[in-house]
C-alpha positions as a printed Julia matrix, in Angstrom:
544×3 Matrix{Float64}:
  -35.8   -32.95   24.5
  -34.26  -29.53   23.87
  -36.15  -26.32   24.61
  -36.56  -25.69   20.89
  -37.95  -29.19   20.3
  -40.37  -28.71   23.17
  -41.61  -25.41   21.73
  -42.03  -26.96   18.3
  -43.96  -29.88   19.79
  -46.27  -27.53   21.66
  -46.86  -25.46   18.5
  -47.48  -28.45   16.24
  -51.0   -29.36   15.12
  -52.71  -31.92   17.33
  -52.77  -35.58   16.32
  -55.64  -36.84   14.15
  -58.83  -36.72   16.18
  -61.28  -37.8    13.52
  -61.3   -39.69   10.24
  -63.6   -38.54    7.44
  -63.89  -41.7     5.35
  -64.94  -41.38    1.72
  -68.0   -43.63    1.31
  -69.35  -41.9    -1.81
  -69.12  -44.87   -4.13
  -70.01  -47.47   -1.51
  -73.11  -45.47   -0.58
  -74.3   -45.38   -4.2
  -73.76  -41.7    -4.97
  -72.94  -41.2    -8.64
  -74.07  -37.59   -9.04
  -72.16  -35.17  -11.3
  -73.12  -31.51  -11.28
  -74.11  -29.99  -14.64
  -73.25  -26.28  -15.02
  -74.7   -26.02  -18.53
  -71.47  -24.4   -19.7
  -71.07  -24.23  -23.48
  -68.29  -21.65  -23.8
  -70.01  -18.33  -23.13
  -68.98  -18.34  -19.45
  -72.27  -17.27  -17.93
  -71.98  -16.06  -14.34
  -74.3   -18.68  -12.7
  -72.02  -21.48  -13.92
  -69.49  -20.58  -11.23
  -71.72  -20.77   -8.16
  -73.46  -24.1    -7.61
  -74.52  -26.53   -6.43
  -75.99  -26.71   -2.93
  -77.06  -29.81   -1.07
  -79.12  -30.99    1.89
  -79.24  -33.75    4.46
  -82.89  -34.19    5.45
  -85.32  -36.88    6.53
  -87.93  -36.42    3.81
  -89.84  -39.63    4.63
  -89.69  -39.27    8.45
  -88.16  -42.7     9.04
  -85.45  -41.29   11.31
  -82.62  -41.73    8.8
  -81.19  -38.69    6.93
  -81.63  -38.67    3.17
  -79.69  -36.63    0.58
  -80.75  -33.94   -1.86
  -78.32  -32.58   -4.47
  -79.09  -29.46   -6.5
  -78.25  -29.31  -10.21
  -78.11  -26.96  -13.16
  -79.41  -27.48  -16.67
  -78.65  -26.56  -20.28
  -78.99  -22.96  -21.33
  -81.72  -22.24  -23.92
  -80.55  -23.04  -27.42
  -77.57  -25.07  -26.24
  -78.75  -28.59  -25.41
  -76.07  -30.98  -24.19
  -77.58  -33.41  -21.72
  -80.6   -33.79  -19.49
  -80.0   -33.08  -15.82
  -82.18  -32.69  -12.75
  -81.62  -32.43   -9.04
  -81.28  -35.74   -7.22
  -83.07  -37.11   -4.14
  -81.5   -40.17   -2.53
  -83.34  -42.22    0.1
  -81.34  -43.67    2.97
  -81.58  -47.48    2.9
  -80.49  -47.66    6.58
  -77.52  -49.88    5.7
  -74.99  -47.31    4.49
  -76.4   -47.08    0.98
  -78.85  -44.79   -0.81
  -81.43  -45.26   -3.59
  -82.26  -42.61   -6.2
  -85.96  -41.73   -5.76
  -85.96  -38.46   -7.69
  -88.55  -39.5   -10.26
  -90.76  -41.31   -7.76
  -90.78  -38.18   -5.57
  -91.79  -35.94   -8.48
  -88.54  -33.97   -8.53
  -87.3   -34.84  -12.02
  -88.1   -31.47  -13.6
  -85.77  -29.06  -15.45
  -84.54  -26.18  -13.33
  -81.3   -24.21  -13.1
  -80.99  -24.84   -9.41
  -78.48  -23.45   -6.93
  -79.7   -23.62   -3.32
  -82.14  -25.47   -1.08
  -83.78  -24.59    2.23
  -85.55  -27.38    4.14
  -88.23  -27.0     6.82
  -91.83  -27.87    7.67
  -93.43  -24.57    6.63
  -97.02  -25.77    7.16
  -96.45  -27.6    10.48
  -97.81  -30.92    9.17
  -94.83  -32.98   10.33
  -93.06  -33.42    6.98
  -90.1   -31.37    5.68
  -90.8   -29.19    2.66
  -88.35  -27.78    0.1
  -87.66  -24.29   -1.19
  -85.37  -24.4    -4.22
  -83.46  -21.36   -5.46
  -81.79  -20.71   -8.79
  -81.95  -18.74  -11.99
  -85.48  -17.72  -12.93
  -88.47  -18.75  -10.82
  -87.73  -20.37   -7.46
  -89.88  -23.32   -6.37
  -91.77  -24.18   -3.17
  -92.43  -27.92   -2.94
  -94.82  -29.23   -0.3
  -94.1   -32.67    1.11
  -97.31  -34.71    0.76
  -96.23  -37.22    3.4
  -96.56  -40.02    0.85
  -93.01  -39.87   -0.51
  -93.81  -37.19   -3.09
  -93.65  -33.42   -3.39
  -96.26  -31.02   -4.8
  -95.25  -27.75   -6.46
  -97.21  -25.07   -4.58
  -95.18  -22.07   -5.76
  -98.1   -20.3    -7.43
 -100.73  -21.43   -4.92
  -98.63  -20.12   -2.03
  -98.21  -16.67   -3.55
  -94.51  -17.1    -4.29
  -94.93  -17.27   -8.07
  -94.31  -14.58  -10.68
  -90.95  -13.6    -9.15
  -87.89  -14.27  -11.24
  -84.34  -13.55  -10.19
  -80.9   -14.95   -9.52
  -81.41  -16.45   -6.05
  -78.75  -18.17   -3.98
  -79.08  -19.19   -0.31
  -82.41  -19.22    1.52
  -83.47  -19.72    5.11
  -86.61  -20.57    7.07
  -87.11  -18.74   10.39
  -89.95  -17.38   12.48
  -89.06  -13.69   12.59
  -92.37  -12.63   14.2
  -92.58  -15.64   16.55
  -96.16  -16.49   15.6
  -95.47  -20.24   15.23
  -95.28  -20.18   11.42
  -91.99  -20.31    9.54
  -91.23  -17.34    7.33
  -88.86  -17.36    4.36
  -85.76  -15.25    3.67
  -84.19  -15.46    0.19
  -80.79  -14.12   -0.9
  -80.54  -12.65   -4.39
  -77.18  -12.14   -6.07
  -77.18   -9.7    -9.0
  -79.39   -8.63  -11.88
  -78.37  -11.08  -14.57
  -80.02  -12.88  -17.47
  -78.41  -14.48  -20.53
  -79.47  -11.48  -22.61
  -77.81   -9.09  -20.12
  -74.54  -11.01  -19.91
  -71.46   -8.76  -19.87
  -68.27   -9.53  -21.78
  -65.36   -9.76  -19.35
  -61.83  -10.81  -20.21
  -58.5   -11.43  -18.51
  -56.31  -11.23  -21.61
  -58.3    -8.82  -23.8
  -59.31  -11.63  -26.15
  -61.05  -14.59  -24.58
  -64.19  -14.23  -22.49
  -63.79  -14.93  -18.79
  -66.25  -15.11  -15.92
  -67.16  -11.67  -14.64
  -66.96  -10.62  -11.02
  -70.24   -9.4    -9.47
  -68.91   -5.85   -9.8
  -69.94   -6.01  -13.48
  -73.62   -6.17  -12.49
  -76.09   -4.24  -10.4
  -77.13   -5.75   -7.09
  -80.55   -7.11   -6.16
  -82.58   -6.96   -2.98
  -83.14  -10.0    -0.79
  -86.74  -11.07   -0.17
  -88.66  -11.7     3.04
  -91.96  -13.58    2.87
  -94.23  -13.76    5.92
  -96.07  -17.04    6.41
  -99.78  -16.29    6.9
 -100.36  -19.75    8.39
 -102.85  -20.78    5.7
 -100.36  -22.05    3.11
  -99.75  -18.62    1.58
  -97.07  -15.96    1.98
  -96.98  -12.17    1.97
  -94.04  -10.23    0.55
  -92.93   -7.99    3.43
  -89.48   -7.1     2.08
  -90.13   -3.38    1.92
  -92.22   -2.85    5.03
  -89.83   -4.94    7.15
  -86.95   -2.61    6.26
  -84.99   -5.23    4.27
  -85.38   -3.78    0.77
  -81.86   -3.0    -0.46
  -80.79   -3.2    -4.11
  -77.12   -2.68   -3.27
  -76.73   -6.19   -1.86
  -75.1    -9.06   -3.74
  -76.01  -11.81   -1.34
  -74.71  -15.38   -1.24
  -75.06  -16.6     2.36
  -77.4   -16.07    5.3
  -77.42  -17.15    8.93
  -79.75  -16.66   11.87
  -78.49  -15.59   15.28
  -79.56  -13.49   18.26
  -77.07  -10.66   18.63
  -78.68   -9.06   21.68
  -79.98  -12.21   23.42
  -83.54  -10.9    23.47
  -85.08  -14.1    22.09
  -85.9   -12.6    18.68
  -84.05  -13.91   15.59
  -81.66  -11.55   13.82
  -80.09  -12.01   10.36
  -76.57  -11.91    9.0
  -76.18  -11.7     5.21
  -72.84  -12.34    3.47
  -72.4   -10.09    0.43
  -69.96  -10.49   -2.44
  -67.87   -7.3    -2.96
  -70.45   -5.29   -1.0
  -70.58   -4.67    2.76
  -72.08   -7.52    4.76
  -75.43   -6.78    6.41
  -76.54   -7.5     9.97
  -80.25   -7.0    10.59
  -81.42   -6.6    14.19
  -85.0    -7.67   14.8
  -87.0    -4.73   16.19
  -89.67   -7.13   17.53
  -92.4    -5.26   15.65
  -92.1    -6.86   12.2
  -89.2    -4.65   11.13
  -85.4    -4.88   11.14
  -82.6    -2.35   11.6
  -79.29   -2.73    9.77
  -76.37   -2.58   12.27
  -73.41   -4.25   10.52
  -71.07   -1.26   10.61
  -71.58   -0.45   14.28
  -71.3    -4.18   15.13
  -68.0    -4.58   13.29
  -68.98   -7.14   10.64
  -69.63   -5.03    7.52
  -66.02   -4.81    6.33
  -62.68   -6.52    6.67
  -60.01   -5.22    9.02
  -58.67   -3.02    6.2
  -62.01   -1.2     5.99
  -62.96   -2.68    2.62
  -65.83   -4.94    1.68
  -64.83   -8.55    1.14
  -66.28  -11.18   -1.18
  -68.46  -12.99    1.35
  -69.66  -16.43    0.24
  -70.78  -18.77    3.04
  -71.56  -18.11    6.69
  -72.42  -19.89    9.9
  -73.09  -18.8    13.47
  -72.11  -20.71   16.59
  -70.99  -20.39   20.2
  -67.43  -21.52   19.49
  -66.04  -19.92   22.65
  -68.66  -21.49   24.96
  -69.61  -18.11   26.38
  -73.3   -18.35   25.52
  -72.85  -15.69   22.8
  -72.82  -16.7    19.13
  -69.96  -15.8    16.83
  -69.72  -15.86   13.04
  -67.53  -17.56   10.43
  -67.58  -16.13    6.9
  -65.77  -17.54    3.88
  -64.29  -15.01    1.45
  -62.25  -14.74   -1.75
  -58.59  -15.74   -1.85
  -56.24  -13.26   -0.16
  -59.19  -12.15    2.01
  -59.08  -15.09    4.43
  -61.92  -16.58    6.47
  -63.47  -14.11    8.91
  -63.97  -15.47   12.42
  -65.94  -13.08   14.61
  -66.26  -13.63   18.33
  -69.59  -12.39   19.63
  -69.55  -10.09   22.63
  -72.3    -8.09   24.37
  -70.95   -5.01   22.54
  -70.56   -6.38   19.03
  -68.09   -8.61   17.22
  -64.3    -8.9    17.21
  -62.47  -10.61   14.33
  -60.31  -13.33   15.88
  -59.21  -14.96   12.61
  -55.61  -13.8    12.9
  -54.96  -14.7    16.52
  -56.68  -18.1    16.26
  -54.59  -19.16   13.25
  -57.5   -19.31   10.81
  -56.43  -16.23    8.83
  -52.98  -17.43    7.79
  -54.24  -20.93    7.0
  -57.02  -19.66    4.72
  -55.24  -16.81    2.92
  -54.63  -18.74   -0.31
  -58.03  -20.43   -0.55
  -61.39  -19.23   -1.88
  -64.09  -20.47    0.48
  -67.74  -21.36    0.01
  -69.67  -23.65    2.38
  -68.71  -23.44    6.06
  -70.19  -24.91    9.23
  -69.4   -25.13   12.92
  -69.65  -28.64   14.38
  -67.95  -30.74   17.03
  -66.08  -33.1    14.72
  -64.45  -35.19   17.46
  -67.14  -34.78   20.16
  -64.76  -33.2    22.67
  -67.17  -30.4    23.58
  -65.61  -27.69   21.38
  -67.08  -26.41   18.13
  -64.7   -26.97   15.22
  -65.02  -25.28   11.81
  -65.26  -26.93    8.39
  -64.92  -24.97    5.14
  -64.85  -26.15    1.52
  -62.88  -24.28   -1.11
  -62.47  -23.88   -4.85
  -61.87  -21.11   -7.35
  -64.53  -19.69   -9.69
  -62.44  -19.69  -12.85
  -60.1   -22.4   -14.1
  -58.2   -19.91  -16.29
  -56.86  -17.66  -13.52
  -53.07  -17.89  -13.45
  -51.32  -18.39  -10.14
  -54.4   -19.77   -8.38
  -55.43  -23.4    -8.17
  -58.95  -24.13   -9.42
  -59.38  -27.17   -7.17
  -58.41  -26.49   -3.55
  -58.29  -28.6    -0.38
  -60.92  -28.06    2.35
  -60.16  -26.78    5.83
  -61.05  -28.69    8.96
  -60.11  -26.41   11.83
  -59.9   -28.21   15.15
  -60.75  -26.02   18.15
  -58.28  -26.73   20.95
  -60.44  -24.95   23.54
  -57.58  -22.56   24.37
  -58.21  -19.98   21.67
  -56.52  -21.64   18.69
  -57.85  -23.46   15.61
  -55.57  -26.01   13.91
  -56.1   -27.15   10.31
  -56.17  -30.96   10.57
  -57.57  -31.63    7.08
  -54.54  -33.66    6.04
  -54.89  -35.97    9.04
  -58.63  -36.43    8.49
  -58.21  -38.56    5.39
  -56.49  -38.61    2.02
  -59.67  -38.33   -0.03
  -61.09  -35.61    2.16
  -57.9   -33.53    1.93
  -57.71  -33.87   -1.85
  -58.24  -30.57   -3.73
  -61.78  -30.05   -5.03
  -63.82  -27.26   -6.58
  -65.93  -27.14   -3.41
  -69.25  -25.35   -3.08
  -72.13  -26.75   -0.96
  -71.71  -28.26    2.49
  -74.18  -29.97    4.82
  -73.98  -32.07    8.0
  -76.03  -34.96    9.34
  -75.62  -38.35   10.98
  -76.54  -40.56    8.02
  -75.42  -43.78    9.75
  -76.85  -42.82   13.15
  -73.75  -43.57   15.18
  -73.8   -40.3    17.13
  -71.31  -38.13   15.23
  -71.97  -35.8    12.3
  -71.07  -36.89    8.77
  -70.2   -34.58    5.88
  -71.88  -34.05    2.51
  -70.22  -31.69    0.06
  -70.67  -30.75   -3.58
  -68.32  -29.52   -6.27
  -68.88  -27.21   -9.2
  -69.11  -29.23  -12.4
  -68.04  -32.37  -10.55
  -69.19  -35.07   -8.15
  -70.77  -34.88   -4.72
  -68.9   -36.52   -1.83
  -70.16  -38.25    1.29
  -67.73  -38.64    4.18
  -68.49  -40.86    7.14
  -67.17  -39.43   10.38
  -65.37  -42.11   12.39
  -64.64  -40.88   15.91
  -62.37  -43.41   17.59
  -61.42  -41.56   20.78
  -64.31  -42.93   22.84
  -66.07  -39.58   23.08
  -69.84  -39.53   23.49
  -72.52  -37.2    22.19
  -76.04  -36.25   23.12
  -78.59  -35.11   20.56
  -81.89  -33.24   20.77
  -84.6   -33.42   18.13
  -87.24  -30.79   18.83
  -90.94  -30.68   18.07
  -92.72  -27.42   18.71
  -96.37  -27.14   19.69
  -96.98  -23.43   20.21
  -93.64  -22.79   18.49
  -93.1   -23.84   14.87
  -93.08  -27.62   14.63
  -89.36  -27.84   13.72
  -88.38  -25.74   16.72
  -86.32  -23.47   14.45
  -84.99  -20.6    16.53
  -84.98  -22.58   19.79
  -81.79  -22.58   21.85
  -80.66  -25.79   23.53
  -78.21  -25.47   26.42
  -76.57  -28.35   28.23
  -74.86  -28.05   31.61
  -72.11  -30.59   32.16
  -69.05  -31.14   34.29
  -66.88  -28.89   32.09
  -69.37  -26.02   31.82
  -72.19  -25.18   29.42
  -72.68  -25.5    25.67
  -75.39  -23.99   23.46
  -76.78  -24.77   20.03
  -79.46  -22.93   18.08
  -81.88  -24.92   15.92
  -81.52  -23.29   12.54
  -82.11  -23.74    8.85
  -79.87  -22.05    6.3
  -76.19  -21.28    7.06
  -73.28  -22.71    5.08
  -73.68  -21.92    1.36
  -76.74  -22.9    -0.72
  -77.26  -25.84    1.63
  -79.27  -27.27    4.53
  -78.17  -29.56    7.35
  -80.31  -31.73    9.6
  -82.03  -29.73   12.33
  -81.22  -31.76   15.44
  -78.75  -30.27   17.93
  -75.69  -32.49   18.52
  -73.34  -31.91   21.47
  -70.02  -33.64   22.08
  -69.47  -34.41   25.76
  -66.14  -36.25   25.75
  -66.22  -39.29   28.01
  -69.15  -38.15   30.16
  -71.97  -40.65   30.53
  -74.55  -38.15   31.84
  -75.17  -34.41   31.73
  -76.53  -32.43   34.64
  -79.23  -30.56   32.77
  -80.64  -29.56   29.4
  -82.49  -26.28   28.99
  -84.6   -25.58   25.91
  -85.68  -22.0    25.23
  -88.46  -22.2    22.67
  -89.41  -19.41   20.21
  -92.78  -19.19   21.98
  -90.98  -18.04   25.12
  -91.47  -21.3    26.99
  -88.47  -22.77   28.82
  -88.22  -26.52   29.45
  -85.61  -28.06   31.76
  -84.63  -31.72   31.88
  -82.15  -33.07   34.45
  -79.7   -36.0    34.56
  -79.83  -37.18   30.96
  -77.72  -40.1    29.74
  -75.4   -39.44   26.81
  -75.17  -41.7    23.77
  -78.84  -40.98   23.05
  -81.09  -38.86   20.87
  -83.87  -37.15   22.82
  -87.13  -36.34   21.12
  -88.25  -33.19   22.94
  -91.81  -32.04   22.45
  -92.52  -28.54   23.69
  -93.82  -28.68   27.24
  -93.32  -32.42   27.7
  -90.71  -34.77   29.1
  -88.1   -35.92   26.56
  -88.24  -39.39   25.04
  -84.85  -41.13   24.83
  -83.99  -43.01   21.65
  -80.95  -45.11   20.86
  -78.89  -43.77   17.98
  -79.5   -46.93   15.97
């Protein structure tokens, strides 16, 4: 081999490490998203839908929820509702939307899943155009609309992503809601690309809207604390939100991705208020000093330093932002890792860190698609990115090797992860705007093992949201935070999944609970899910 051939071989993307197999049809998914479009090109038609992988019936097998739009008033075309699909435990799903009481009209966009009342069953918060909905899981396979009863009624807006987190660490999950712009059909602005035909407007045509923060009183009701917490800000045009701990003080902070406005980073002051620190932390603007069009976001310890970084999807020509977290703020590593050049021509939405091939390194998945099919020079449907983390500072786009269907261009929007077939790796659910949802089964064939932790808080919130799980293994340490939200309009399963390569045991697992309690468990076998109740020894479960 010549020196040049050797250099090319070393620079080439790694061989396929994972196959994402399209099982959409075999699993029984026949969903098609309804934008309600009738020719007037209303702004909300470009954004949805979100999705979720959740275990709504607590049988241990992840189910699927798919958000949907509806017809605009005065322009009926077809009936459409969101869709809830129950996992049959054999690779297929059954539509239980009507039986669950979810077959109601609603222009839906996003979904946030968590057990807000600590009764052991996951509840739903649905966002969209108009009045958002809080749906309490009855534990009998149905959901009850408690929006008004909970104090969340009489608030209309244009809401996008939402997130459950315990910002005051009182054991009750609070609710953060992103709002995009001030828009209604009657306030729609005429925008055009050619001076004749109406096109979809950018958010710059509309005034921004503040996000909302609702404090959980612990009695089934919520208090609007947006203003007194320091989060009221009508300049925001928010699409994505993620929880992280930027100063490692044990209190949850917030990152909010804004579209054409500076991103916001809210540090928790530990007294019920937040301080905005995005500019000083280096995440408000792009490297050129201008605000980008932030869409989706996720946080994760992709460098295995114990400090969380951020990935943010942006408009085309703006590239994905990849921020490494340091004790002194964030540094954008997108260019030097290879992510910037690979994502320059794509417009990203949902994004998530996960260990696709279970080698112990967090990879990055992003789905892409344009907002307008009439823009010249830009593809409307775009292929996703699966960036494989080589552990040496580089990310390689291996989407093409992951499967023909997966790599096919799509108008991607929502993205969620969960192990629907319970084989130890994380599978992929994604949605498209005005098109189908896709389910991809992750087939890891390299012999790598994983270890998973499903938390149950006692003094902490029951879901353990905000807890940090650390494993110590032969190759060092890894951390995962239990979180809702992240991605774009979507919710993934809450369990923490670690890839450990070929290791059959790990030295130790440390769980730092939101209550402040720290639990340590030594010499755990891999290839298992551990049910960890706060303050008790873990219970090992087989994946299947």
